[in-house]
Amino acid sequence: MTNPFFRELGDAMKDEAAKHQMEVILTAGEFDPARQHHQVSDFITRRVDAIVLSPCDSKSIGAAIAEANKAGIPVFTVDIAALASGAKVVSHVATDNLGGGRMAATAMIEALGGRGKVAILDHPEVESVILRVKGFEAELAGQKKEGEGIEVVAKLPGGGAKEKSFKATEDVMQAHPDLNGIFASNDPAALGAVAALEKAGKLGQVKIVGFDGMPEGKQAIKAGKIYADPIQFPDRLGRESVQGIVKYLAGDDVPPTVLIPTALYRKKDGEADPKLK
C-alpha cells in the first residue's frame, strides 16, 4: 500500500464489494513473499469466500495458492499474475502490460527521434513488469532499421521502488555517460530516476518514460520531468475483480483473463488534466 496505484485499486474493490453486500479485508505484502503467504494462510483460517492476490513474487506465490485450492477457496489475481505451475487461479484481471510496454517504446522512439541508448529499470520478480519489458523491447526491435535505432544498453533492478531506482540510475549513468533514455517499470521507479538525474544535472538530457499514471507521476509529466507514461486504470481493475467474484459465486462463467488497455499520457495531457495543480 506504499504505492498509490494499489491504494486506489483497494478502495475501488471495497466500494464495488459494498454494492454487493460483500466485505473486503485488505492486507499488503509490501514486497515480502513470506509475509504474503502468511496473510493467505490467515484468510484460509478465517474461511473467506474468495481470495484476490497481487503477488509479491509471481513464482513463489504458488505454494500459498495451492493451500487455498486445497481448502476449496477460489483464488483470483489482479494486476500481477501467478506464474507457478499447479496453482489454480479462477480469473486474472490486469492491465494489458505487453501492449503497454509497446506503447512505452513508441513514446521513447518519439522522445529520442528514433535513435539513442536506453536503460531499463527492471523488476523481473513480477509478471506485469516481465510483460512490460518484453513489449518494450519487441517494439524497439520492430522499429529498428539497418545501422540505426534505439539500443538497450543496460537493465538494472529498480525493484519498482523510488530509492532503489535512484541508486540504479546513478549506477547506469556512471557506466553509460552517453545514455539518452530510461524506461522505468512503474512511476516510483521513474521518480527515482528523476531524482538521480536532477542530482546529476542531467534532467532533460536523458528522457524518461514511466508506467502507471499515479498522481505524482502525472505531475512530473506535466512539469516535463518524465516524457510520458502508458497509464493504467486501477479503479477499473479493482471493480472488474469484484464483479468476477460475484459472477463466480453465483455460478456464472468467468473469463480466465480480463485485459484492460493502457492510454499514453504526455505533457499536453497533464496540462489539460483538471485533477492536477
Short mmCIF file of C-alpha atoms in Angstrom, two decimals:
data_model
loop_
_atom_site.label_atom_id
_atom_site.label_comp_id
_atom_site.label_asym_id
_atom_site.label_seq_id
_atom_site.Cartn_x
_atom_site.Cartn_y
_atom_site.Cartn_z
CA MET A 1 0.00 0.00 0.00
CA THR A 2 3.04 2.29 -0.28
CA ASN A 3 2.12 2.67 -3.97
CA PRO A 4 -0.90 4.97 -4.67
CA PHE A 5 -1.85 2.67 -7.56
CA PHE A 6 -2.63 -0.17 -5.15
CA ARG A 7 -4.40 2.13 -2.68
CA GLU A 8 -6.77 3.23 -5.46
CA LEU A 9 -7.24 -0.38 -6.56
CA GLY A 10 -8.07 -1.47 -3.00
CA ASP A 11 -10.51 1.43 -2.47
CA ALA A 12 -12.30 0.51 -5.72
CA MET A 13 -12.62 -3.11 -4.57
CA LYS A 14 -14.13 -2.05 -1.25
CA ASP A 15 -16.57 0.33 -2.95
CA GLU A 16 -17.68 -2.24 -5.54
CA ALA A 17 -17.97 -5.02 -2.92
CA ALA A 18 -20.23 -2.84 -0.74
CA LYS A 19 -22.70 -2.69 -3.65
CA HIS A 20 -23.00 -6.47 -3.45
CA GLN A 21 -23.18 -6.70 0.38
CA MET A 22 -19.63 -8.09 0.47
CA GLU A 23 -16.75 -7.10 2.72
CA VAL A 24 -13.12 -6.71 1.60
CA ILE A 25 -10.36 -7.48 4.12
CA LEU A 26 -7.37 -5.59 2.70
CA THR A 27 -3.78 -6.51 3.57
CA ALA A 28 -0.43 -5.68 1.98
CA GLY A 29 2.58 -7.94 1.44
CA GLU A 30 4.85 -4.90 0.85
CA PHE A 31 7.31 -6.78 -1.40
CA ASP A 32 7.65 -9.64 1.13
CA PRO A 33 6.54 -13.04 -0.32
CA ALA A 34 6.73 -14.77 3.09
CA ARG A 35 4.51 -12.13 4.67
CA GLN A 36 2.00 -12.50 1.84
CA HIS A 37 1.96 -16.29 2.30
CA HIS A 38 1.11 -15.79 5.99
CA GLN A 39 -1.70 -13.42 5.00
CA VAL A 40 -3.17 -16.07 2.68
CA SER A 41 -2.92 -18.68 5.47
CA ASP A 42 -4.83 -16.28 7.74
CA PHE A 43 -7.54 -15.85 5.09
CA ILE A 44 -7.87 -19.64 4.85
CA THR A 45 -8.21 -19.91 8.65
CA ARG A 46 -10.92 -17.23 8.56
CA ARG A 47 -12.76 -19.18 5.82
CA VAL A 48 -13.15 -16.24 3.47
CA ASP A 49 -15.34 -16.76 0.38
CA ALA A 50 -12.63 -15.76 -2.11
CA ILE A 51 -9.04 -14.52 -2.16
CA VAL A 52 -7.68 -11.86 -4.52
CA LEU A 53 -3.91 -11.69 -4.86
CA SER A 54 -1.47 -9.28 -6.41
CA PRO A 55 1.63 -11.46 -5.93
CA CYS A 56 4.82 -10.01 -4.41
CA ASP A 57 6.62 -12.74 -6.37
CA SER A 58 4.81 -14.38 -9.29
CA LYS A 59 6.50 -17.77 -8.86
CA SER A 60 6.82 -18.22 -5.10
CA ILE A 61 3.12 -17.35 -4.57
CA GLY A 62 2.28 -20.82 -5.93
CA ALA A 63 2.51 -22.57 -2.54
CA ALA A 64 0.04 -20.14 -0.95
CA ILE A 65 -2.40 -20.51 -3.84
CA ALA A 66 -2.14 -24.31 -3.63
CA GLU A 67 -3.11 -24.13 0.06
CA ALA A 68 -6.20 -22.08 -0.80
CA ASN A 69 -7.05 -24.50 -3.62
CA LYS A 70 -6.85 -27.41 -1.15
CA ALA A 71 -9.14 -25.54 1.26
CA GLY A 72 -11.69 -25.04 -1.54
CA ILE A 73 -11.36 -21.23 -1.56
CA PRO A 74 -11.39 -19.70 -5.07
CA VAL A 75 -8.34 -17.55 -5.87
CA PHE A 76 -8.31 -14.57 -8.24
CA THR A 77 -5.36 -12.38 -9.22
CA VAL A 78 -5.29 -8.69 -10.09
CA ASP A 79 -2.58 -6.60 -11.80
CA ILE A 80 0.16 -9.24 -11.32
CA ALA A 81 -0.38 -12.85 -12.39
CA ALA A 82 0.88 -16.04 -10.75
CA LEU A 83 3.44 -17.97 -12.80
CA ALA A 84 3.57 -21.08 -10.62
CA SER A 85 2.65 -24.49 -12.05
CA GLY A 86 -0.09 -26.32 -10.21
CA ALA A 87 -1.60 -23.15 -8.72
CA LYS A 88 -5.22 -22.78 -9.85
CA VAL A 89 -6.49 -19.23 -10.38
CA VAL A 90 -10.11 -18.66 -11.44
CA SER A 91 -9.54 -15.37 -13.24
CA HIS A 92 -6.82 -12.75 -13.72
CA VAL A 93 -7.71 -9.07 -14.20
CA ALA A 94 -4.86 -6.90 -15.39
CA THR A 95 -3.64 -4.06 -17.49
CA ASP A 96 -2.56 -5.13 -20.98
CA ASN A 97 1.07 -4.87 -19.87
CA LEU A 98 2.50 -6.27 -23.10
CA GLY A 99 0.62 -3.64 -25.10
CA GLY A 100 1.58 -1.01 -22.53
CA GLY A 101 5.24 -1.92 -22.94
CA ARG A 102 4.90 -1.44 -26.70
CA MET A 103 3.24 1.92 -26.05
CA ALA A 104 6.17 2.91 -23.79
CA ALA A 105 8.58 2.09 -26.62
CA THR A 106 6.53 4.21 -29.02
CA ALA A 107 6.88 7.11 -26.56
CA MET A 108 10.63 6.54 -26.25
CA ILE A 109 11.06 6.47 -30.05
CA GLU A 110 9.12 9.73 -30.21
CA ALA A 111 11.17 11.32 -27.40
CA LEU A 112 14.54 10.36 -28.90
CA GLY A 113 13.70 10.84 -32.56
CA GLY A 114 14.16 7.12 -33.20
CA ARG A 115 17.79 6.70 -32.12
CA GLY A 116 19.92 6.55 -28.99
CA LYS A 117 20.96 4.48 -25.98
CA VAL A 118 18.41 3.41 -23.39
CA ALA A 119 18.47 1.69 -20.00
CA ILE A 120 15.63 -0.23 -18.37
CA LEU A 121 14.82 -0.05 -14.64
CA ASP A 122 13.54 -3.60 -14.32
CA HIS A 123 11.63 -5.60 -11.67
CA PRO A 124 11.70 -9.17 -13.08
CA GLU A 125 10.20 -10.82 -9.99
CA VAL A 126 6.71 -9.73 -11.06
CA GLU A 127 4.83 -10.89 -14.14
CA SER A 128 3.43 -7.46 -15.04
CA VAL A 129 6.91 -5.96 -15.44
CA ILE A 130 8.18 -9.02 -17.36
CA LEU A 131 5.43 -8.29 -19.91
CA ARG A 132 6.11 -4.53 -19.96
CA VAL A 133 9.79 -5.06 -20.70
CA LYS A 134 9.01 -7.74 -23.28
CA GLY A 135 6.62 -5.40 -25.11
CA PHE A 136 9.07 -2.50 -24.88
CA GLU A 137 11.97 -4.49 -26.33
CA ALA A 138 9.83 -6.12 -29.04
CA GLU A 139 8.53 -2.76 -30.25
CA LEU A 140 12.04 -1.27 -30.33
CA ALA A 141 13.32 -4.28 -32.27
CA GLY A 142 10.47 -3.94 -34.76
CA GLN A 143 11.24 -0.25 -35.34
CA LYS A 144 14.99 -0.74 -35.75
CA LYS A 145 16.47 -0.13 -39.18
CA GLU A 146 19.85 -1.15 -40.52
CA GLY A 147 22.59 0.74 -38.67
CA GLU A 148 20.23 2.89 -36.61
CA GLY A 149 17.52 2.74 -33.98
CA ILE A 150 17.37 2.63 -30.21
CA GLU A 151 19.71 0.29 -28.37
CA VAL A 152 19.04 -1.07 -24.87
CA VAL A 153 22.47 -0.87 -23.23
CA ALA A 154 21.57 -1.89 -19.66
CA LYS A 155 18.87 -3.49 -17.50
CA LEU A 156 19.15 -2.75 -13.79
CA PRO A 157 16.92 -3.89 -10.92
CA GLY A 158 14.85 -0.91 -9.77
CA GLY A 159 12.56 -3.05 -7.62
CA GLY A 160 9.61 -0.85 -8.59
CA ALA A 161 10.74 1.47 -5.78
CA LYS A 162 12.00 5.06 -5.72
CA GLU A 163 15.14 4.64 -3.59
CA LYS A 164 16.41 1.51 -5.34
CA SER A 165 15.76 3.09 -8.76
CA PHE A 166 17.58 6.27 -7.69
CA LYS A 167 20.69 4.18 -6.96
CA ALA A 168 20.29 2.11 -10.14
CA THR A 169 20.05 5.30 -12.21
CA GLU A 170 23.23 6.67 -10.62
CA ASP A 171 24.98 3.39 -11.47
CA VAL A 172 23.81 3.30 -15.07
CA MET A 173 24.77 6.96 -15.63
CA GLN A 174 28.27 6.18 -14.40
CA ALA A 175 28.56 3.14 -16.69
CA HIS A 176 26.92 4.89 -19.67
CA PRO A 177 27.53 8.67 -19.51
CA ASP A 178 26.18 8.97 -23.08
CA LEU A 179 22.78 7.50 -22.13
CA ASN A 180 19.78 9.09 -23.87
CA GLY A 181 16.77 7.48 -22.26
CA ILE A 182 15.41 5.41 -19.34
CA PHE A 183 12.35 3.17 -19.35
CA ALA A 184 11.14 2.72 -15.76
CA SER A 185 8.91 -0.22 -14.82
CA ASN A 186 6.49 1.99 -12.83
CA ASP A 187 6.08 5.54 -11.53
CA PRO A 188 8.03 5.10 -8.26
CA ALA A 189 10.97 3.83 -10.36
CA ALA A 190 10.56 6.73 -12.81
CA LEU A 191 10.52 9.25 -9.94
CA GLY A 192 13.69 7.66 -8.54
CA ALA A 193 15.30 8.20 -11.95
CA VAL A 194 14.09 11.82 -11.99
CA ALA A 195 15.73 12.45 -8.60
CA ALA A 196 19.04 10.90 -9.72
CA LEU A 197 19.10 12.89 -12.97
CA GLU A 198 18.26 16.12 -11.11
CA LYS A 199 21.15 15.46 -8.72
CA ALA A 200 23.50 14.85 -11.69
CA GLY A 201 22.25 17.92 -13.56
CA LYS A 202 21.11 15.75 -16.47
CA LEU A 203 17.34 16.05 -16.21
CA GLY A 204 16.04 16.84 -19.69
CA GLN A 205 19.15 15.46 -21.37
CA VAL A 206 18.02 11.92 -20.57
CA LYS A 207 14.37 11.22 -21.44
CA ILE A 208 12.34 9.12 -19.00
CA VAL A 209 9.31 7.03 -19.89
CA GLY A 210 7.48 5.60 -16.89
CA PHE A 211 4.41 3.41 -16.44
CA ASP A 212 1.30 3.76 -14.23
CA GLY A 213 -0.10 7.28 -14.25
CA MET A 214 -0.27 7.80 -10.50
CA PRO A 215 -0.80 11.48 -9.45
CA GLU A 216 2.88 12.16 -8.66
CA GLY A 217 3.90 10.61 -11.98
CA LYS A 218 1.36 12.69 -13.90
CA GLN A 219 2.57 15.82 -12.10
CA ALA A 220 6.15 15.05 -13.21
CA ILE A 221 4.94 14.59 -16.79
CA LYS A 222 3.16 17.95 -16.65
CA ALA A 223 6.40 19.52 -15.34
CA GLY A 224 8.38 17.96 -18.20
CA LYS A 225 10.46 15.74 -15.89
CA ILE A 226 9.01 12.49 -17.28
CA TYR A 227 8.30 12.38 -21.02
CA ALA A 228 5.25 10.11 -20.94
CA ASP A 229 3.50 7.19 -19.22
CA PRO A 230 1.30 4.41 -20.52
CA ILE A 231 -1.31 4.89 -17.80
CA GLN A 232 -3.30 2.20 -16.02
CA PHE A 233 -6.79 2.32 -14.57
CA PRO A 234 -6.60 0.83 -11.06
CA ASP A 235 -10.20 1.79 -10.27
CA ARG A 236 -11.42 -0.36 -13.17
CA LEU A 237 -9.08 -3.23 -12.25
CA GLY A 238 -10.49 -3.30 -8.71
CA ARG A 239 -14.12 -3.18 -9.84
CA GLU A 240 -13.67 -5.85 -12.52
CA SER A 241 -12.05 -8.16 -9.93
CA VAL A 242 -15.00 -7.90 -7.56
CA GLN A 243 -17.51 -8.30 -10.40
CA GLY A 244 -15.72 -11.52 -11.42
CA ILE A 245 -16.01 -12.87 -7.86
CA VAL A 246 -19.73 -12.01 -7.74
CA LYS A 247 -20.33 -13.89 -11.01
CA TYR A 248 -18.27 -16.89 -9.91
CA LEU A 249 -20.03 -17.23 -6.55
CA ALA A 250 -23.37 -17.03 -8.38
CA GLY A 251 -22.33 -19.99 -10.55
CA ASP A 252 -21.77 -17.98 -13.73
CA ASP A 253 -18.85 -18.40 -16.13
CA VAL A 254 -15.91 -16.05 -15.59
CA PRO A 255 -13.26 -15.39 -18.29
CA PRO A 256 -9.81 -16.68 -17.28
CA THR A 257 -8.20 -13.36 -18.26
CA VAL A 258 -9.53 -9.82 -18.49
CA LEU A 259 -7.09 -7.30 -20.01
CA ILE A 260 -7.61 -3.54 -19.83
CA PRO A 261 -5.66 -1.39 -22.35
CA THR A 262 -3.35 1.46 -21.32
CA ALA A 263 -3.50 5.02 -22.68
CA LEU A 264 -0.44 7.18 -23.41
CA TYR A 265 -0.25 10.27 -21.18
CA ARG A 266 2.06 13.10 -22.34
CA LYS A 267 2.78 16.67 -21.21
CA LYS A 268 -0.21 18.08 -23.09
CA ASP A 269 -2.47 15.64 -21.22
CA GLY A 270 -1.01 16.80 -17.92
CA GLU A 271 -1.59 20.44 -18.82
CA ALA A 272 -5.25 19.66 -19.60
CA ASP A 273 -5.78 17.40 -16.56
CA PRO A 274 -8.24 19.05 -14.12
CA LYS A 275 -7.07 16.77 -11.28
CA LEU A 276 -3.55 18.24 -11.30
CA LYS A 277 -2.50 21.51 -9.67
#
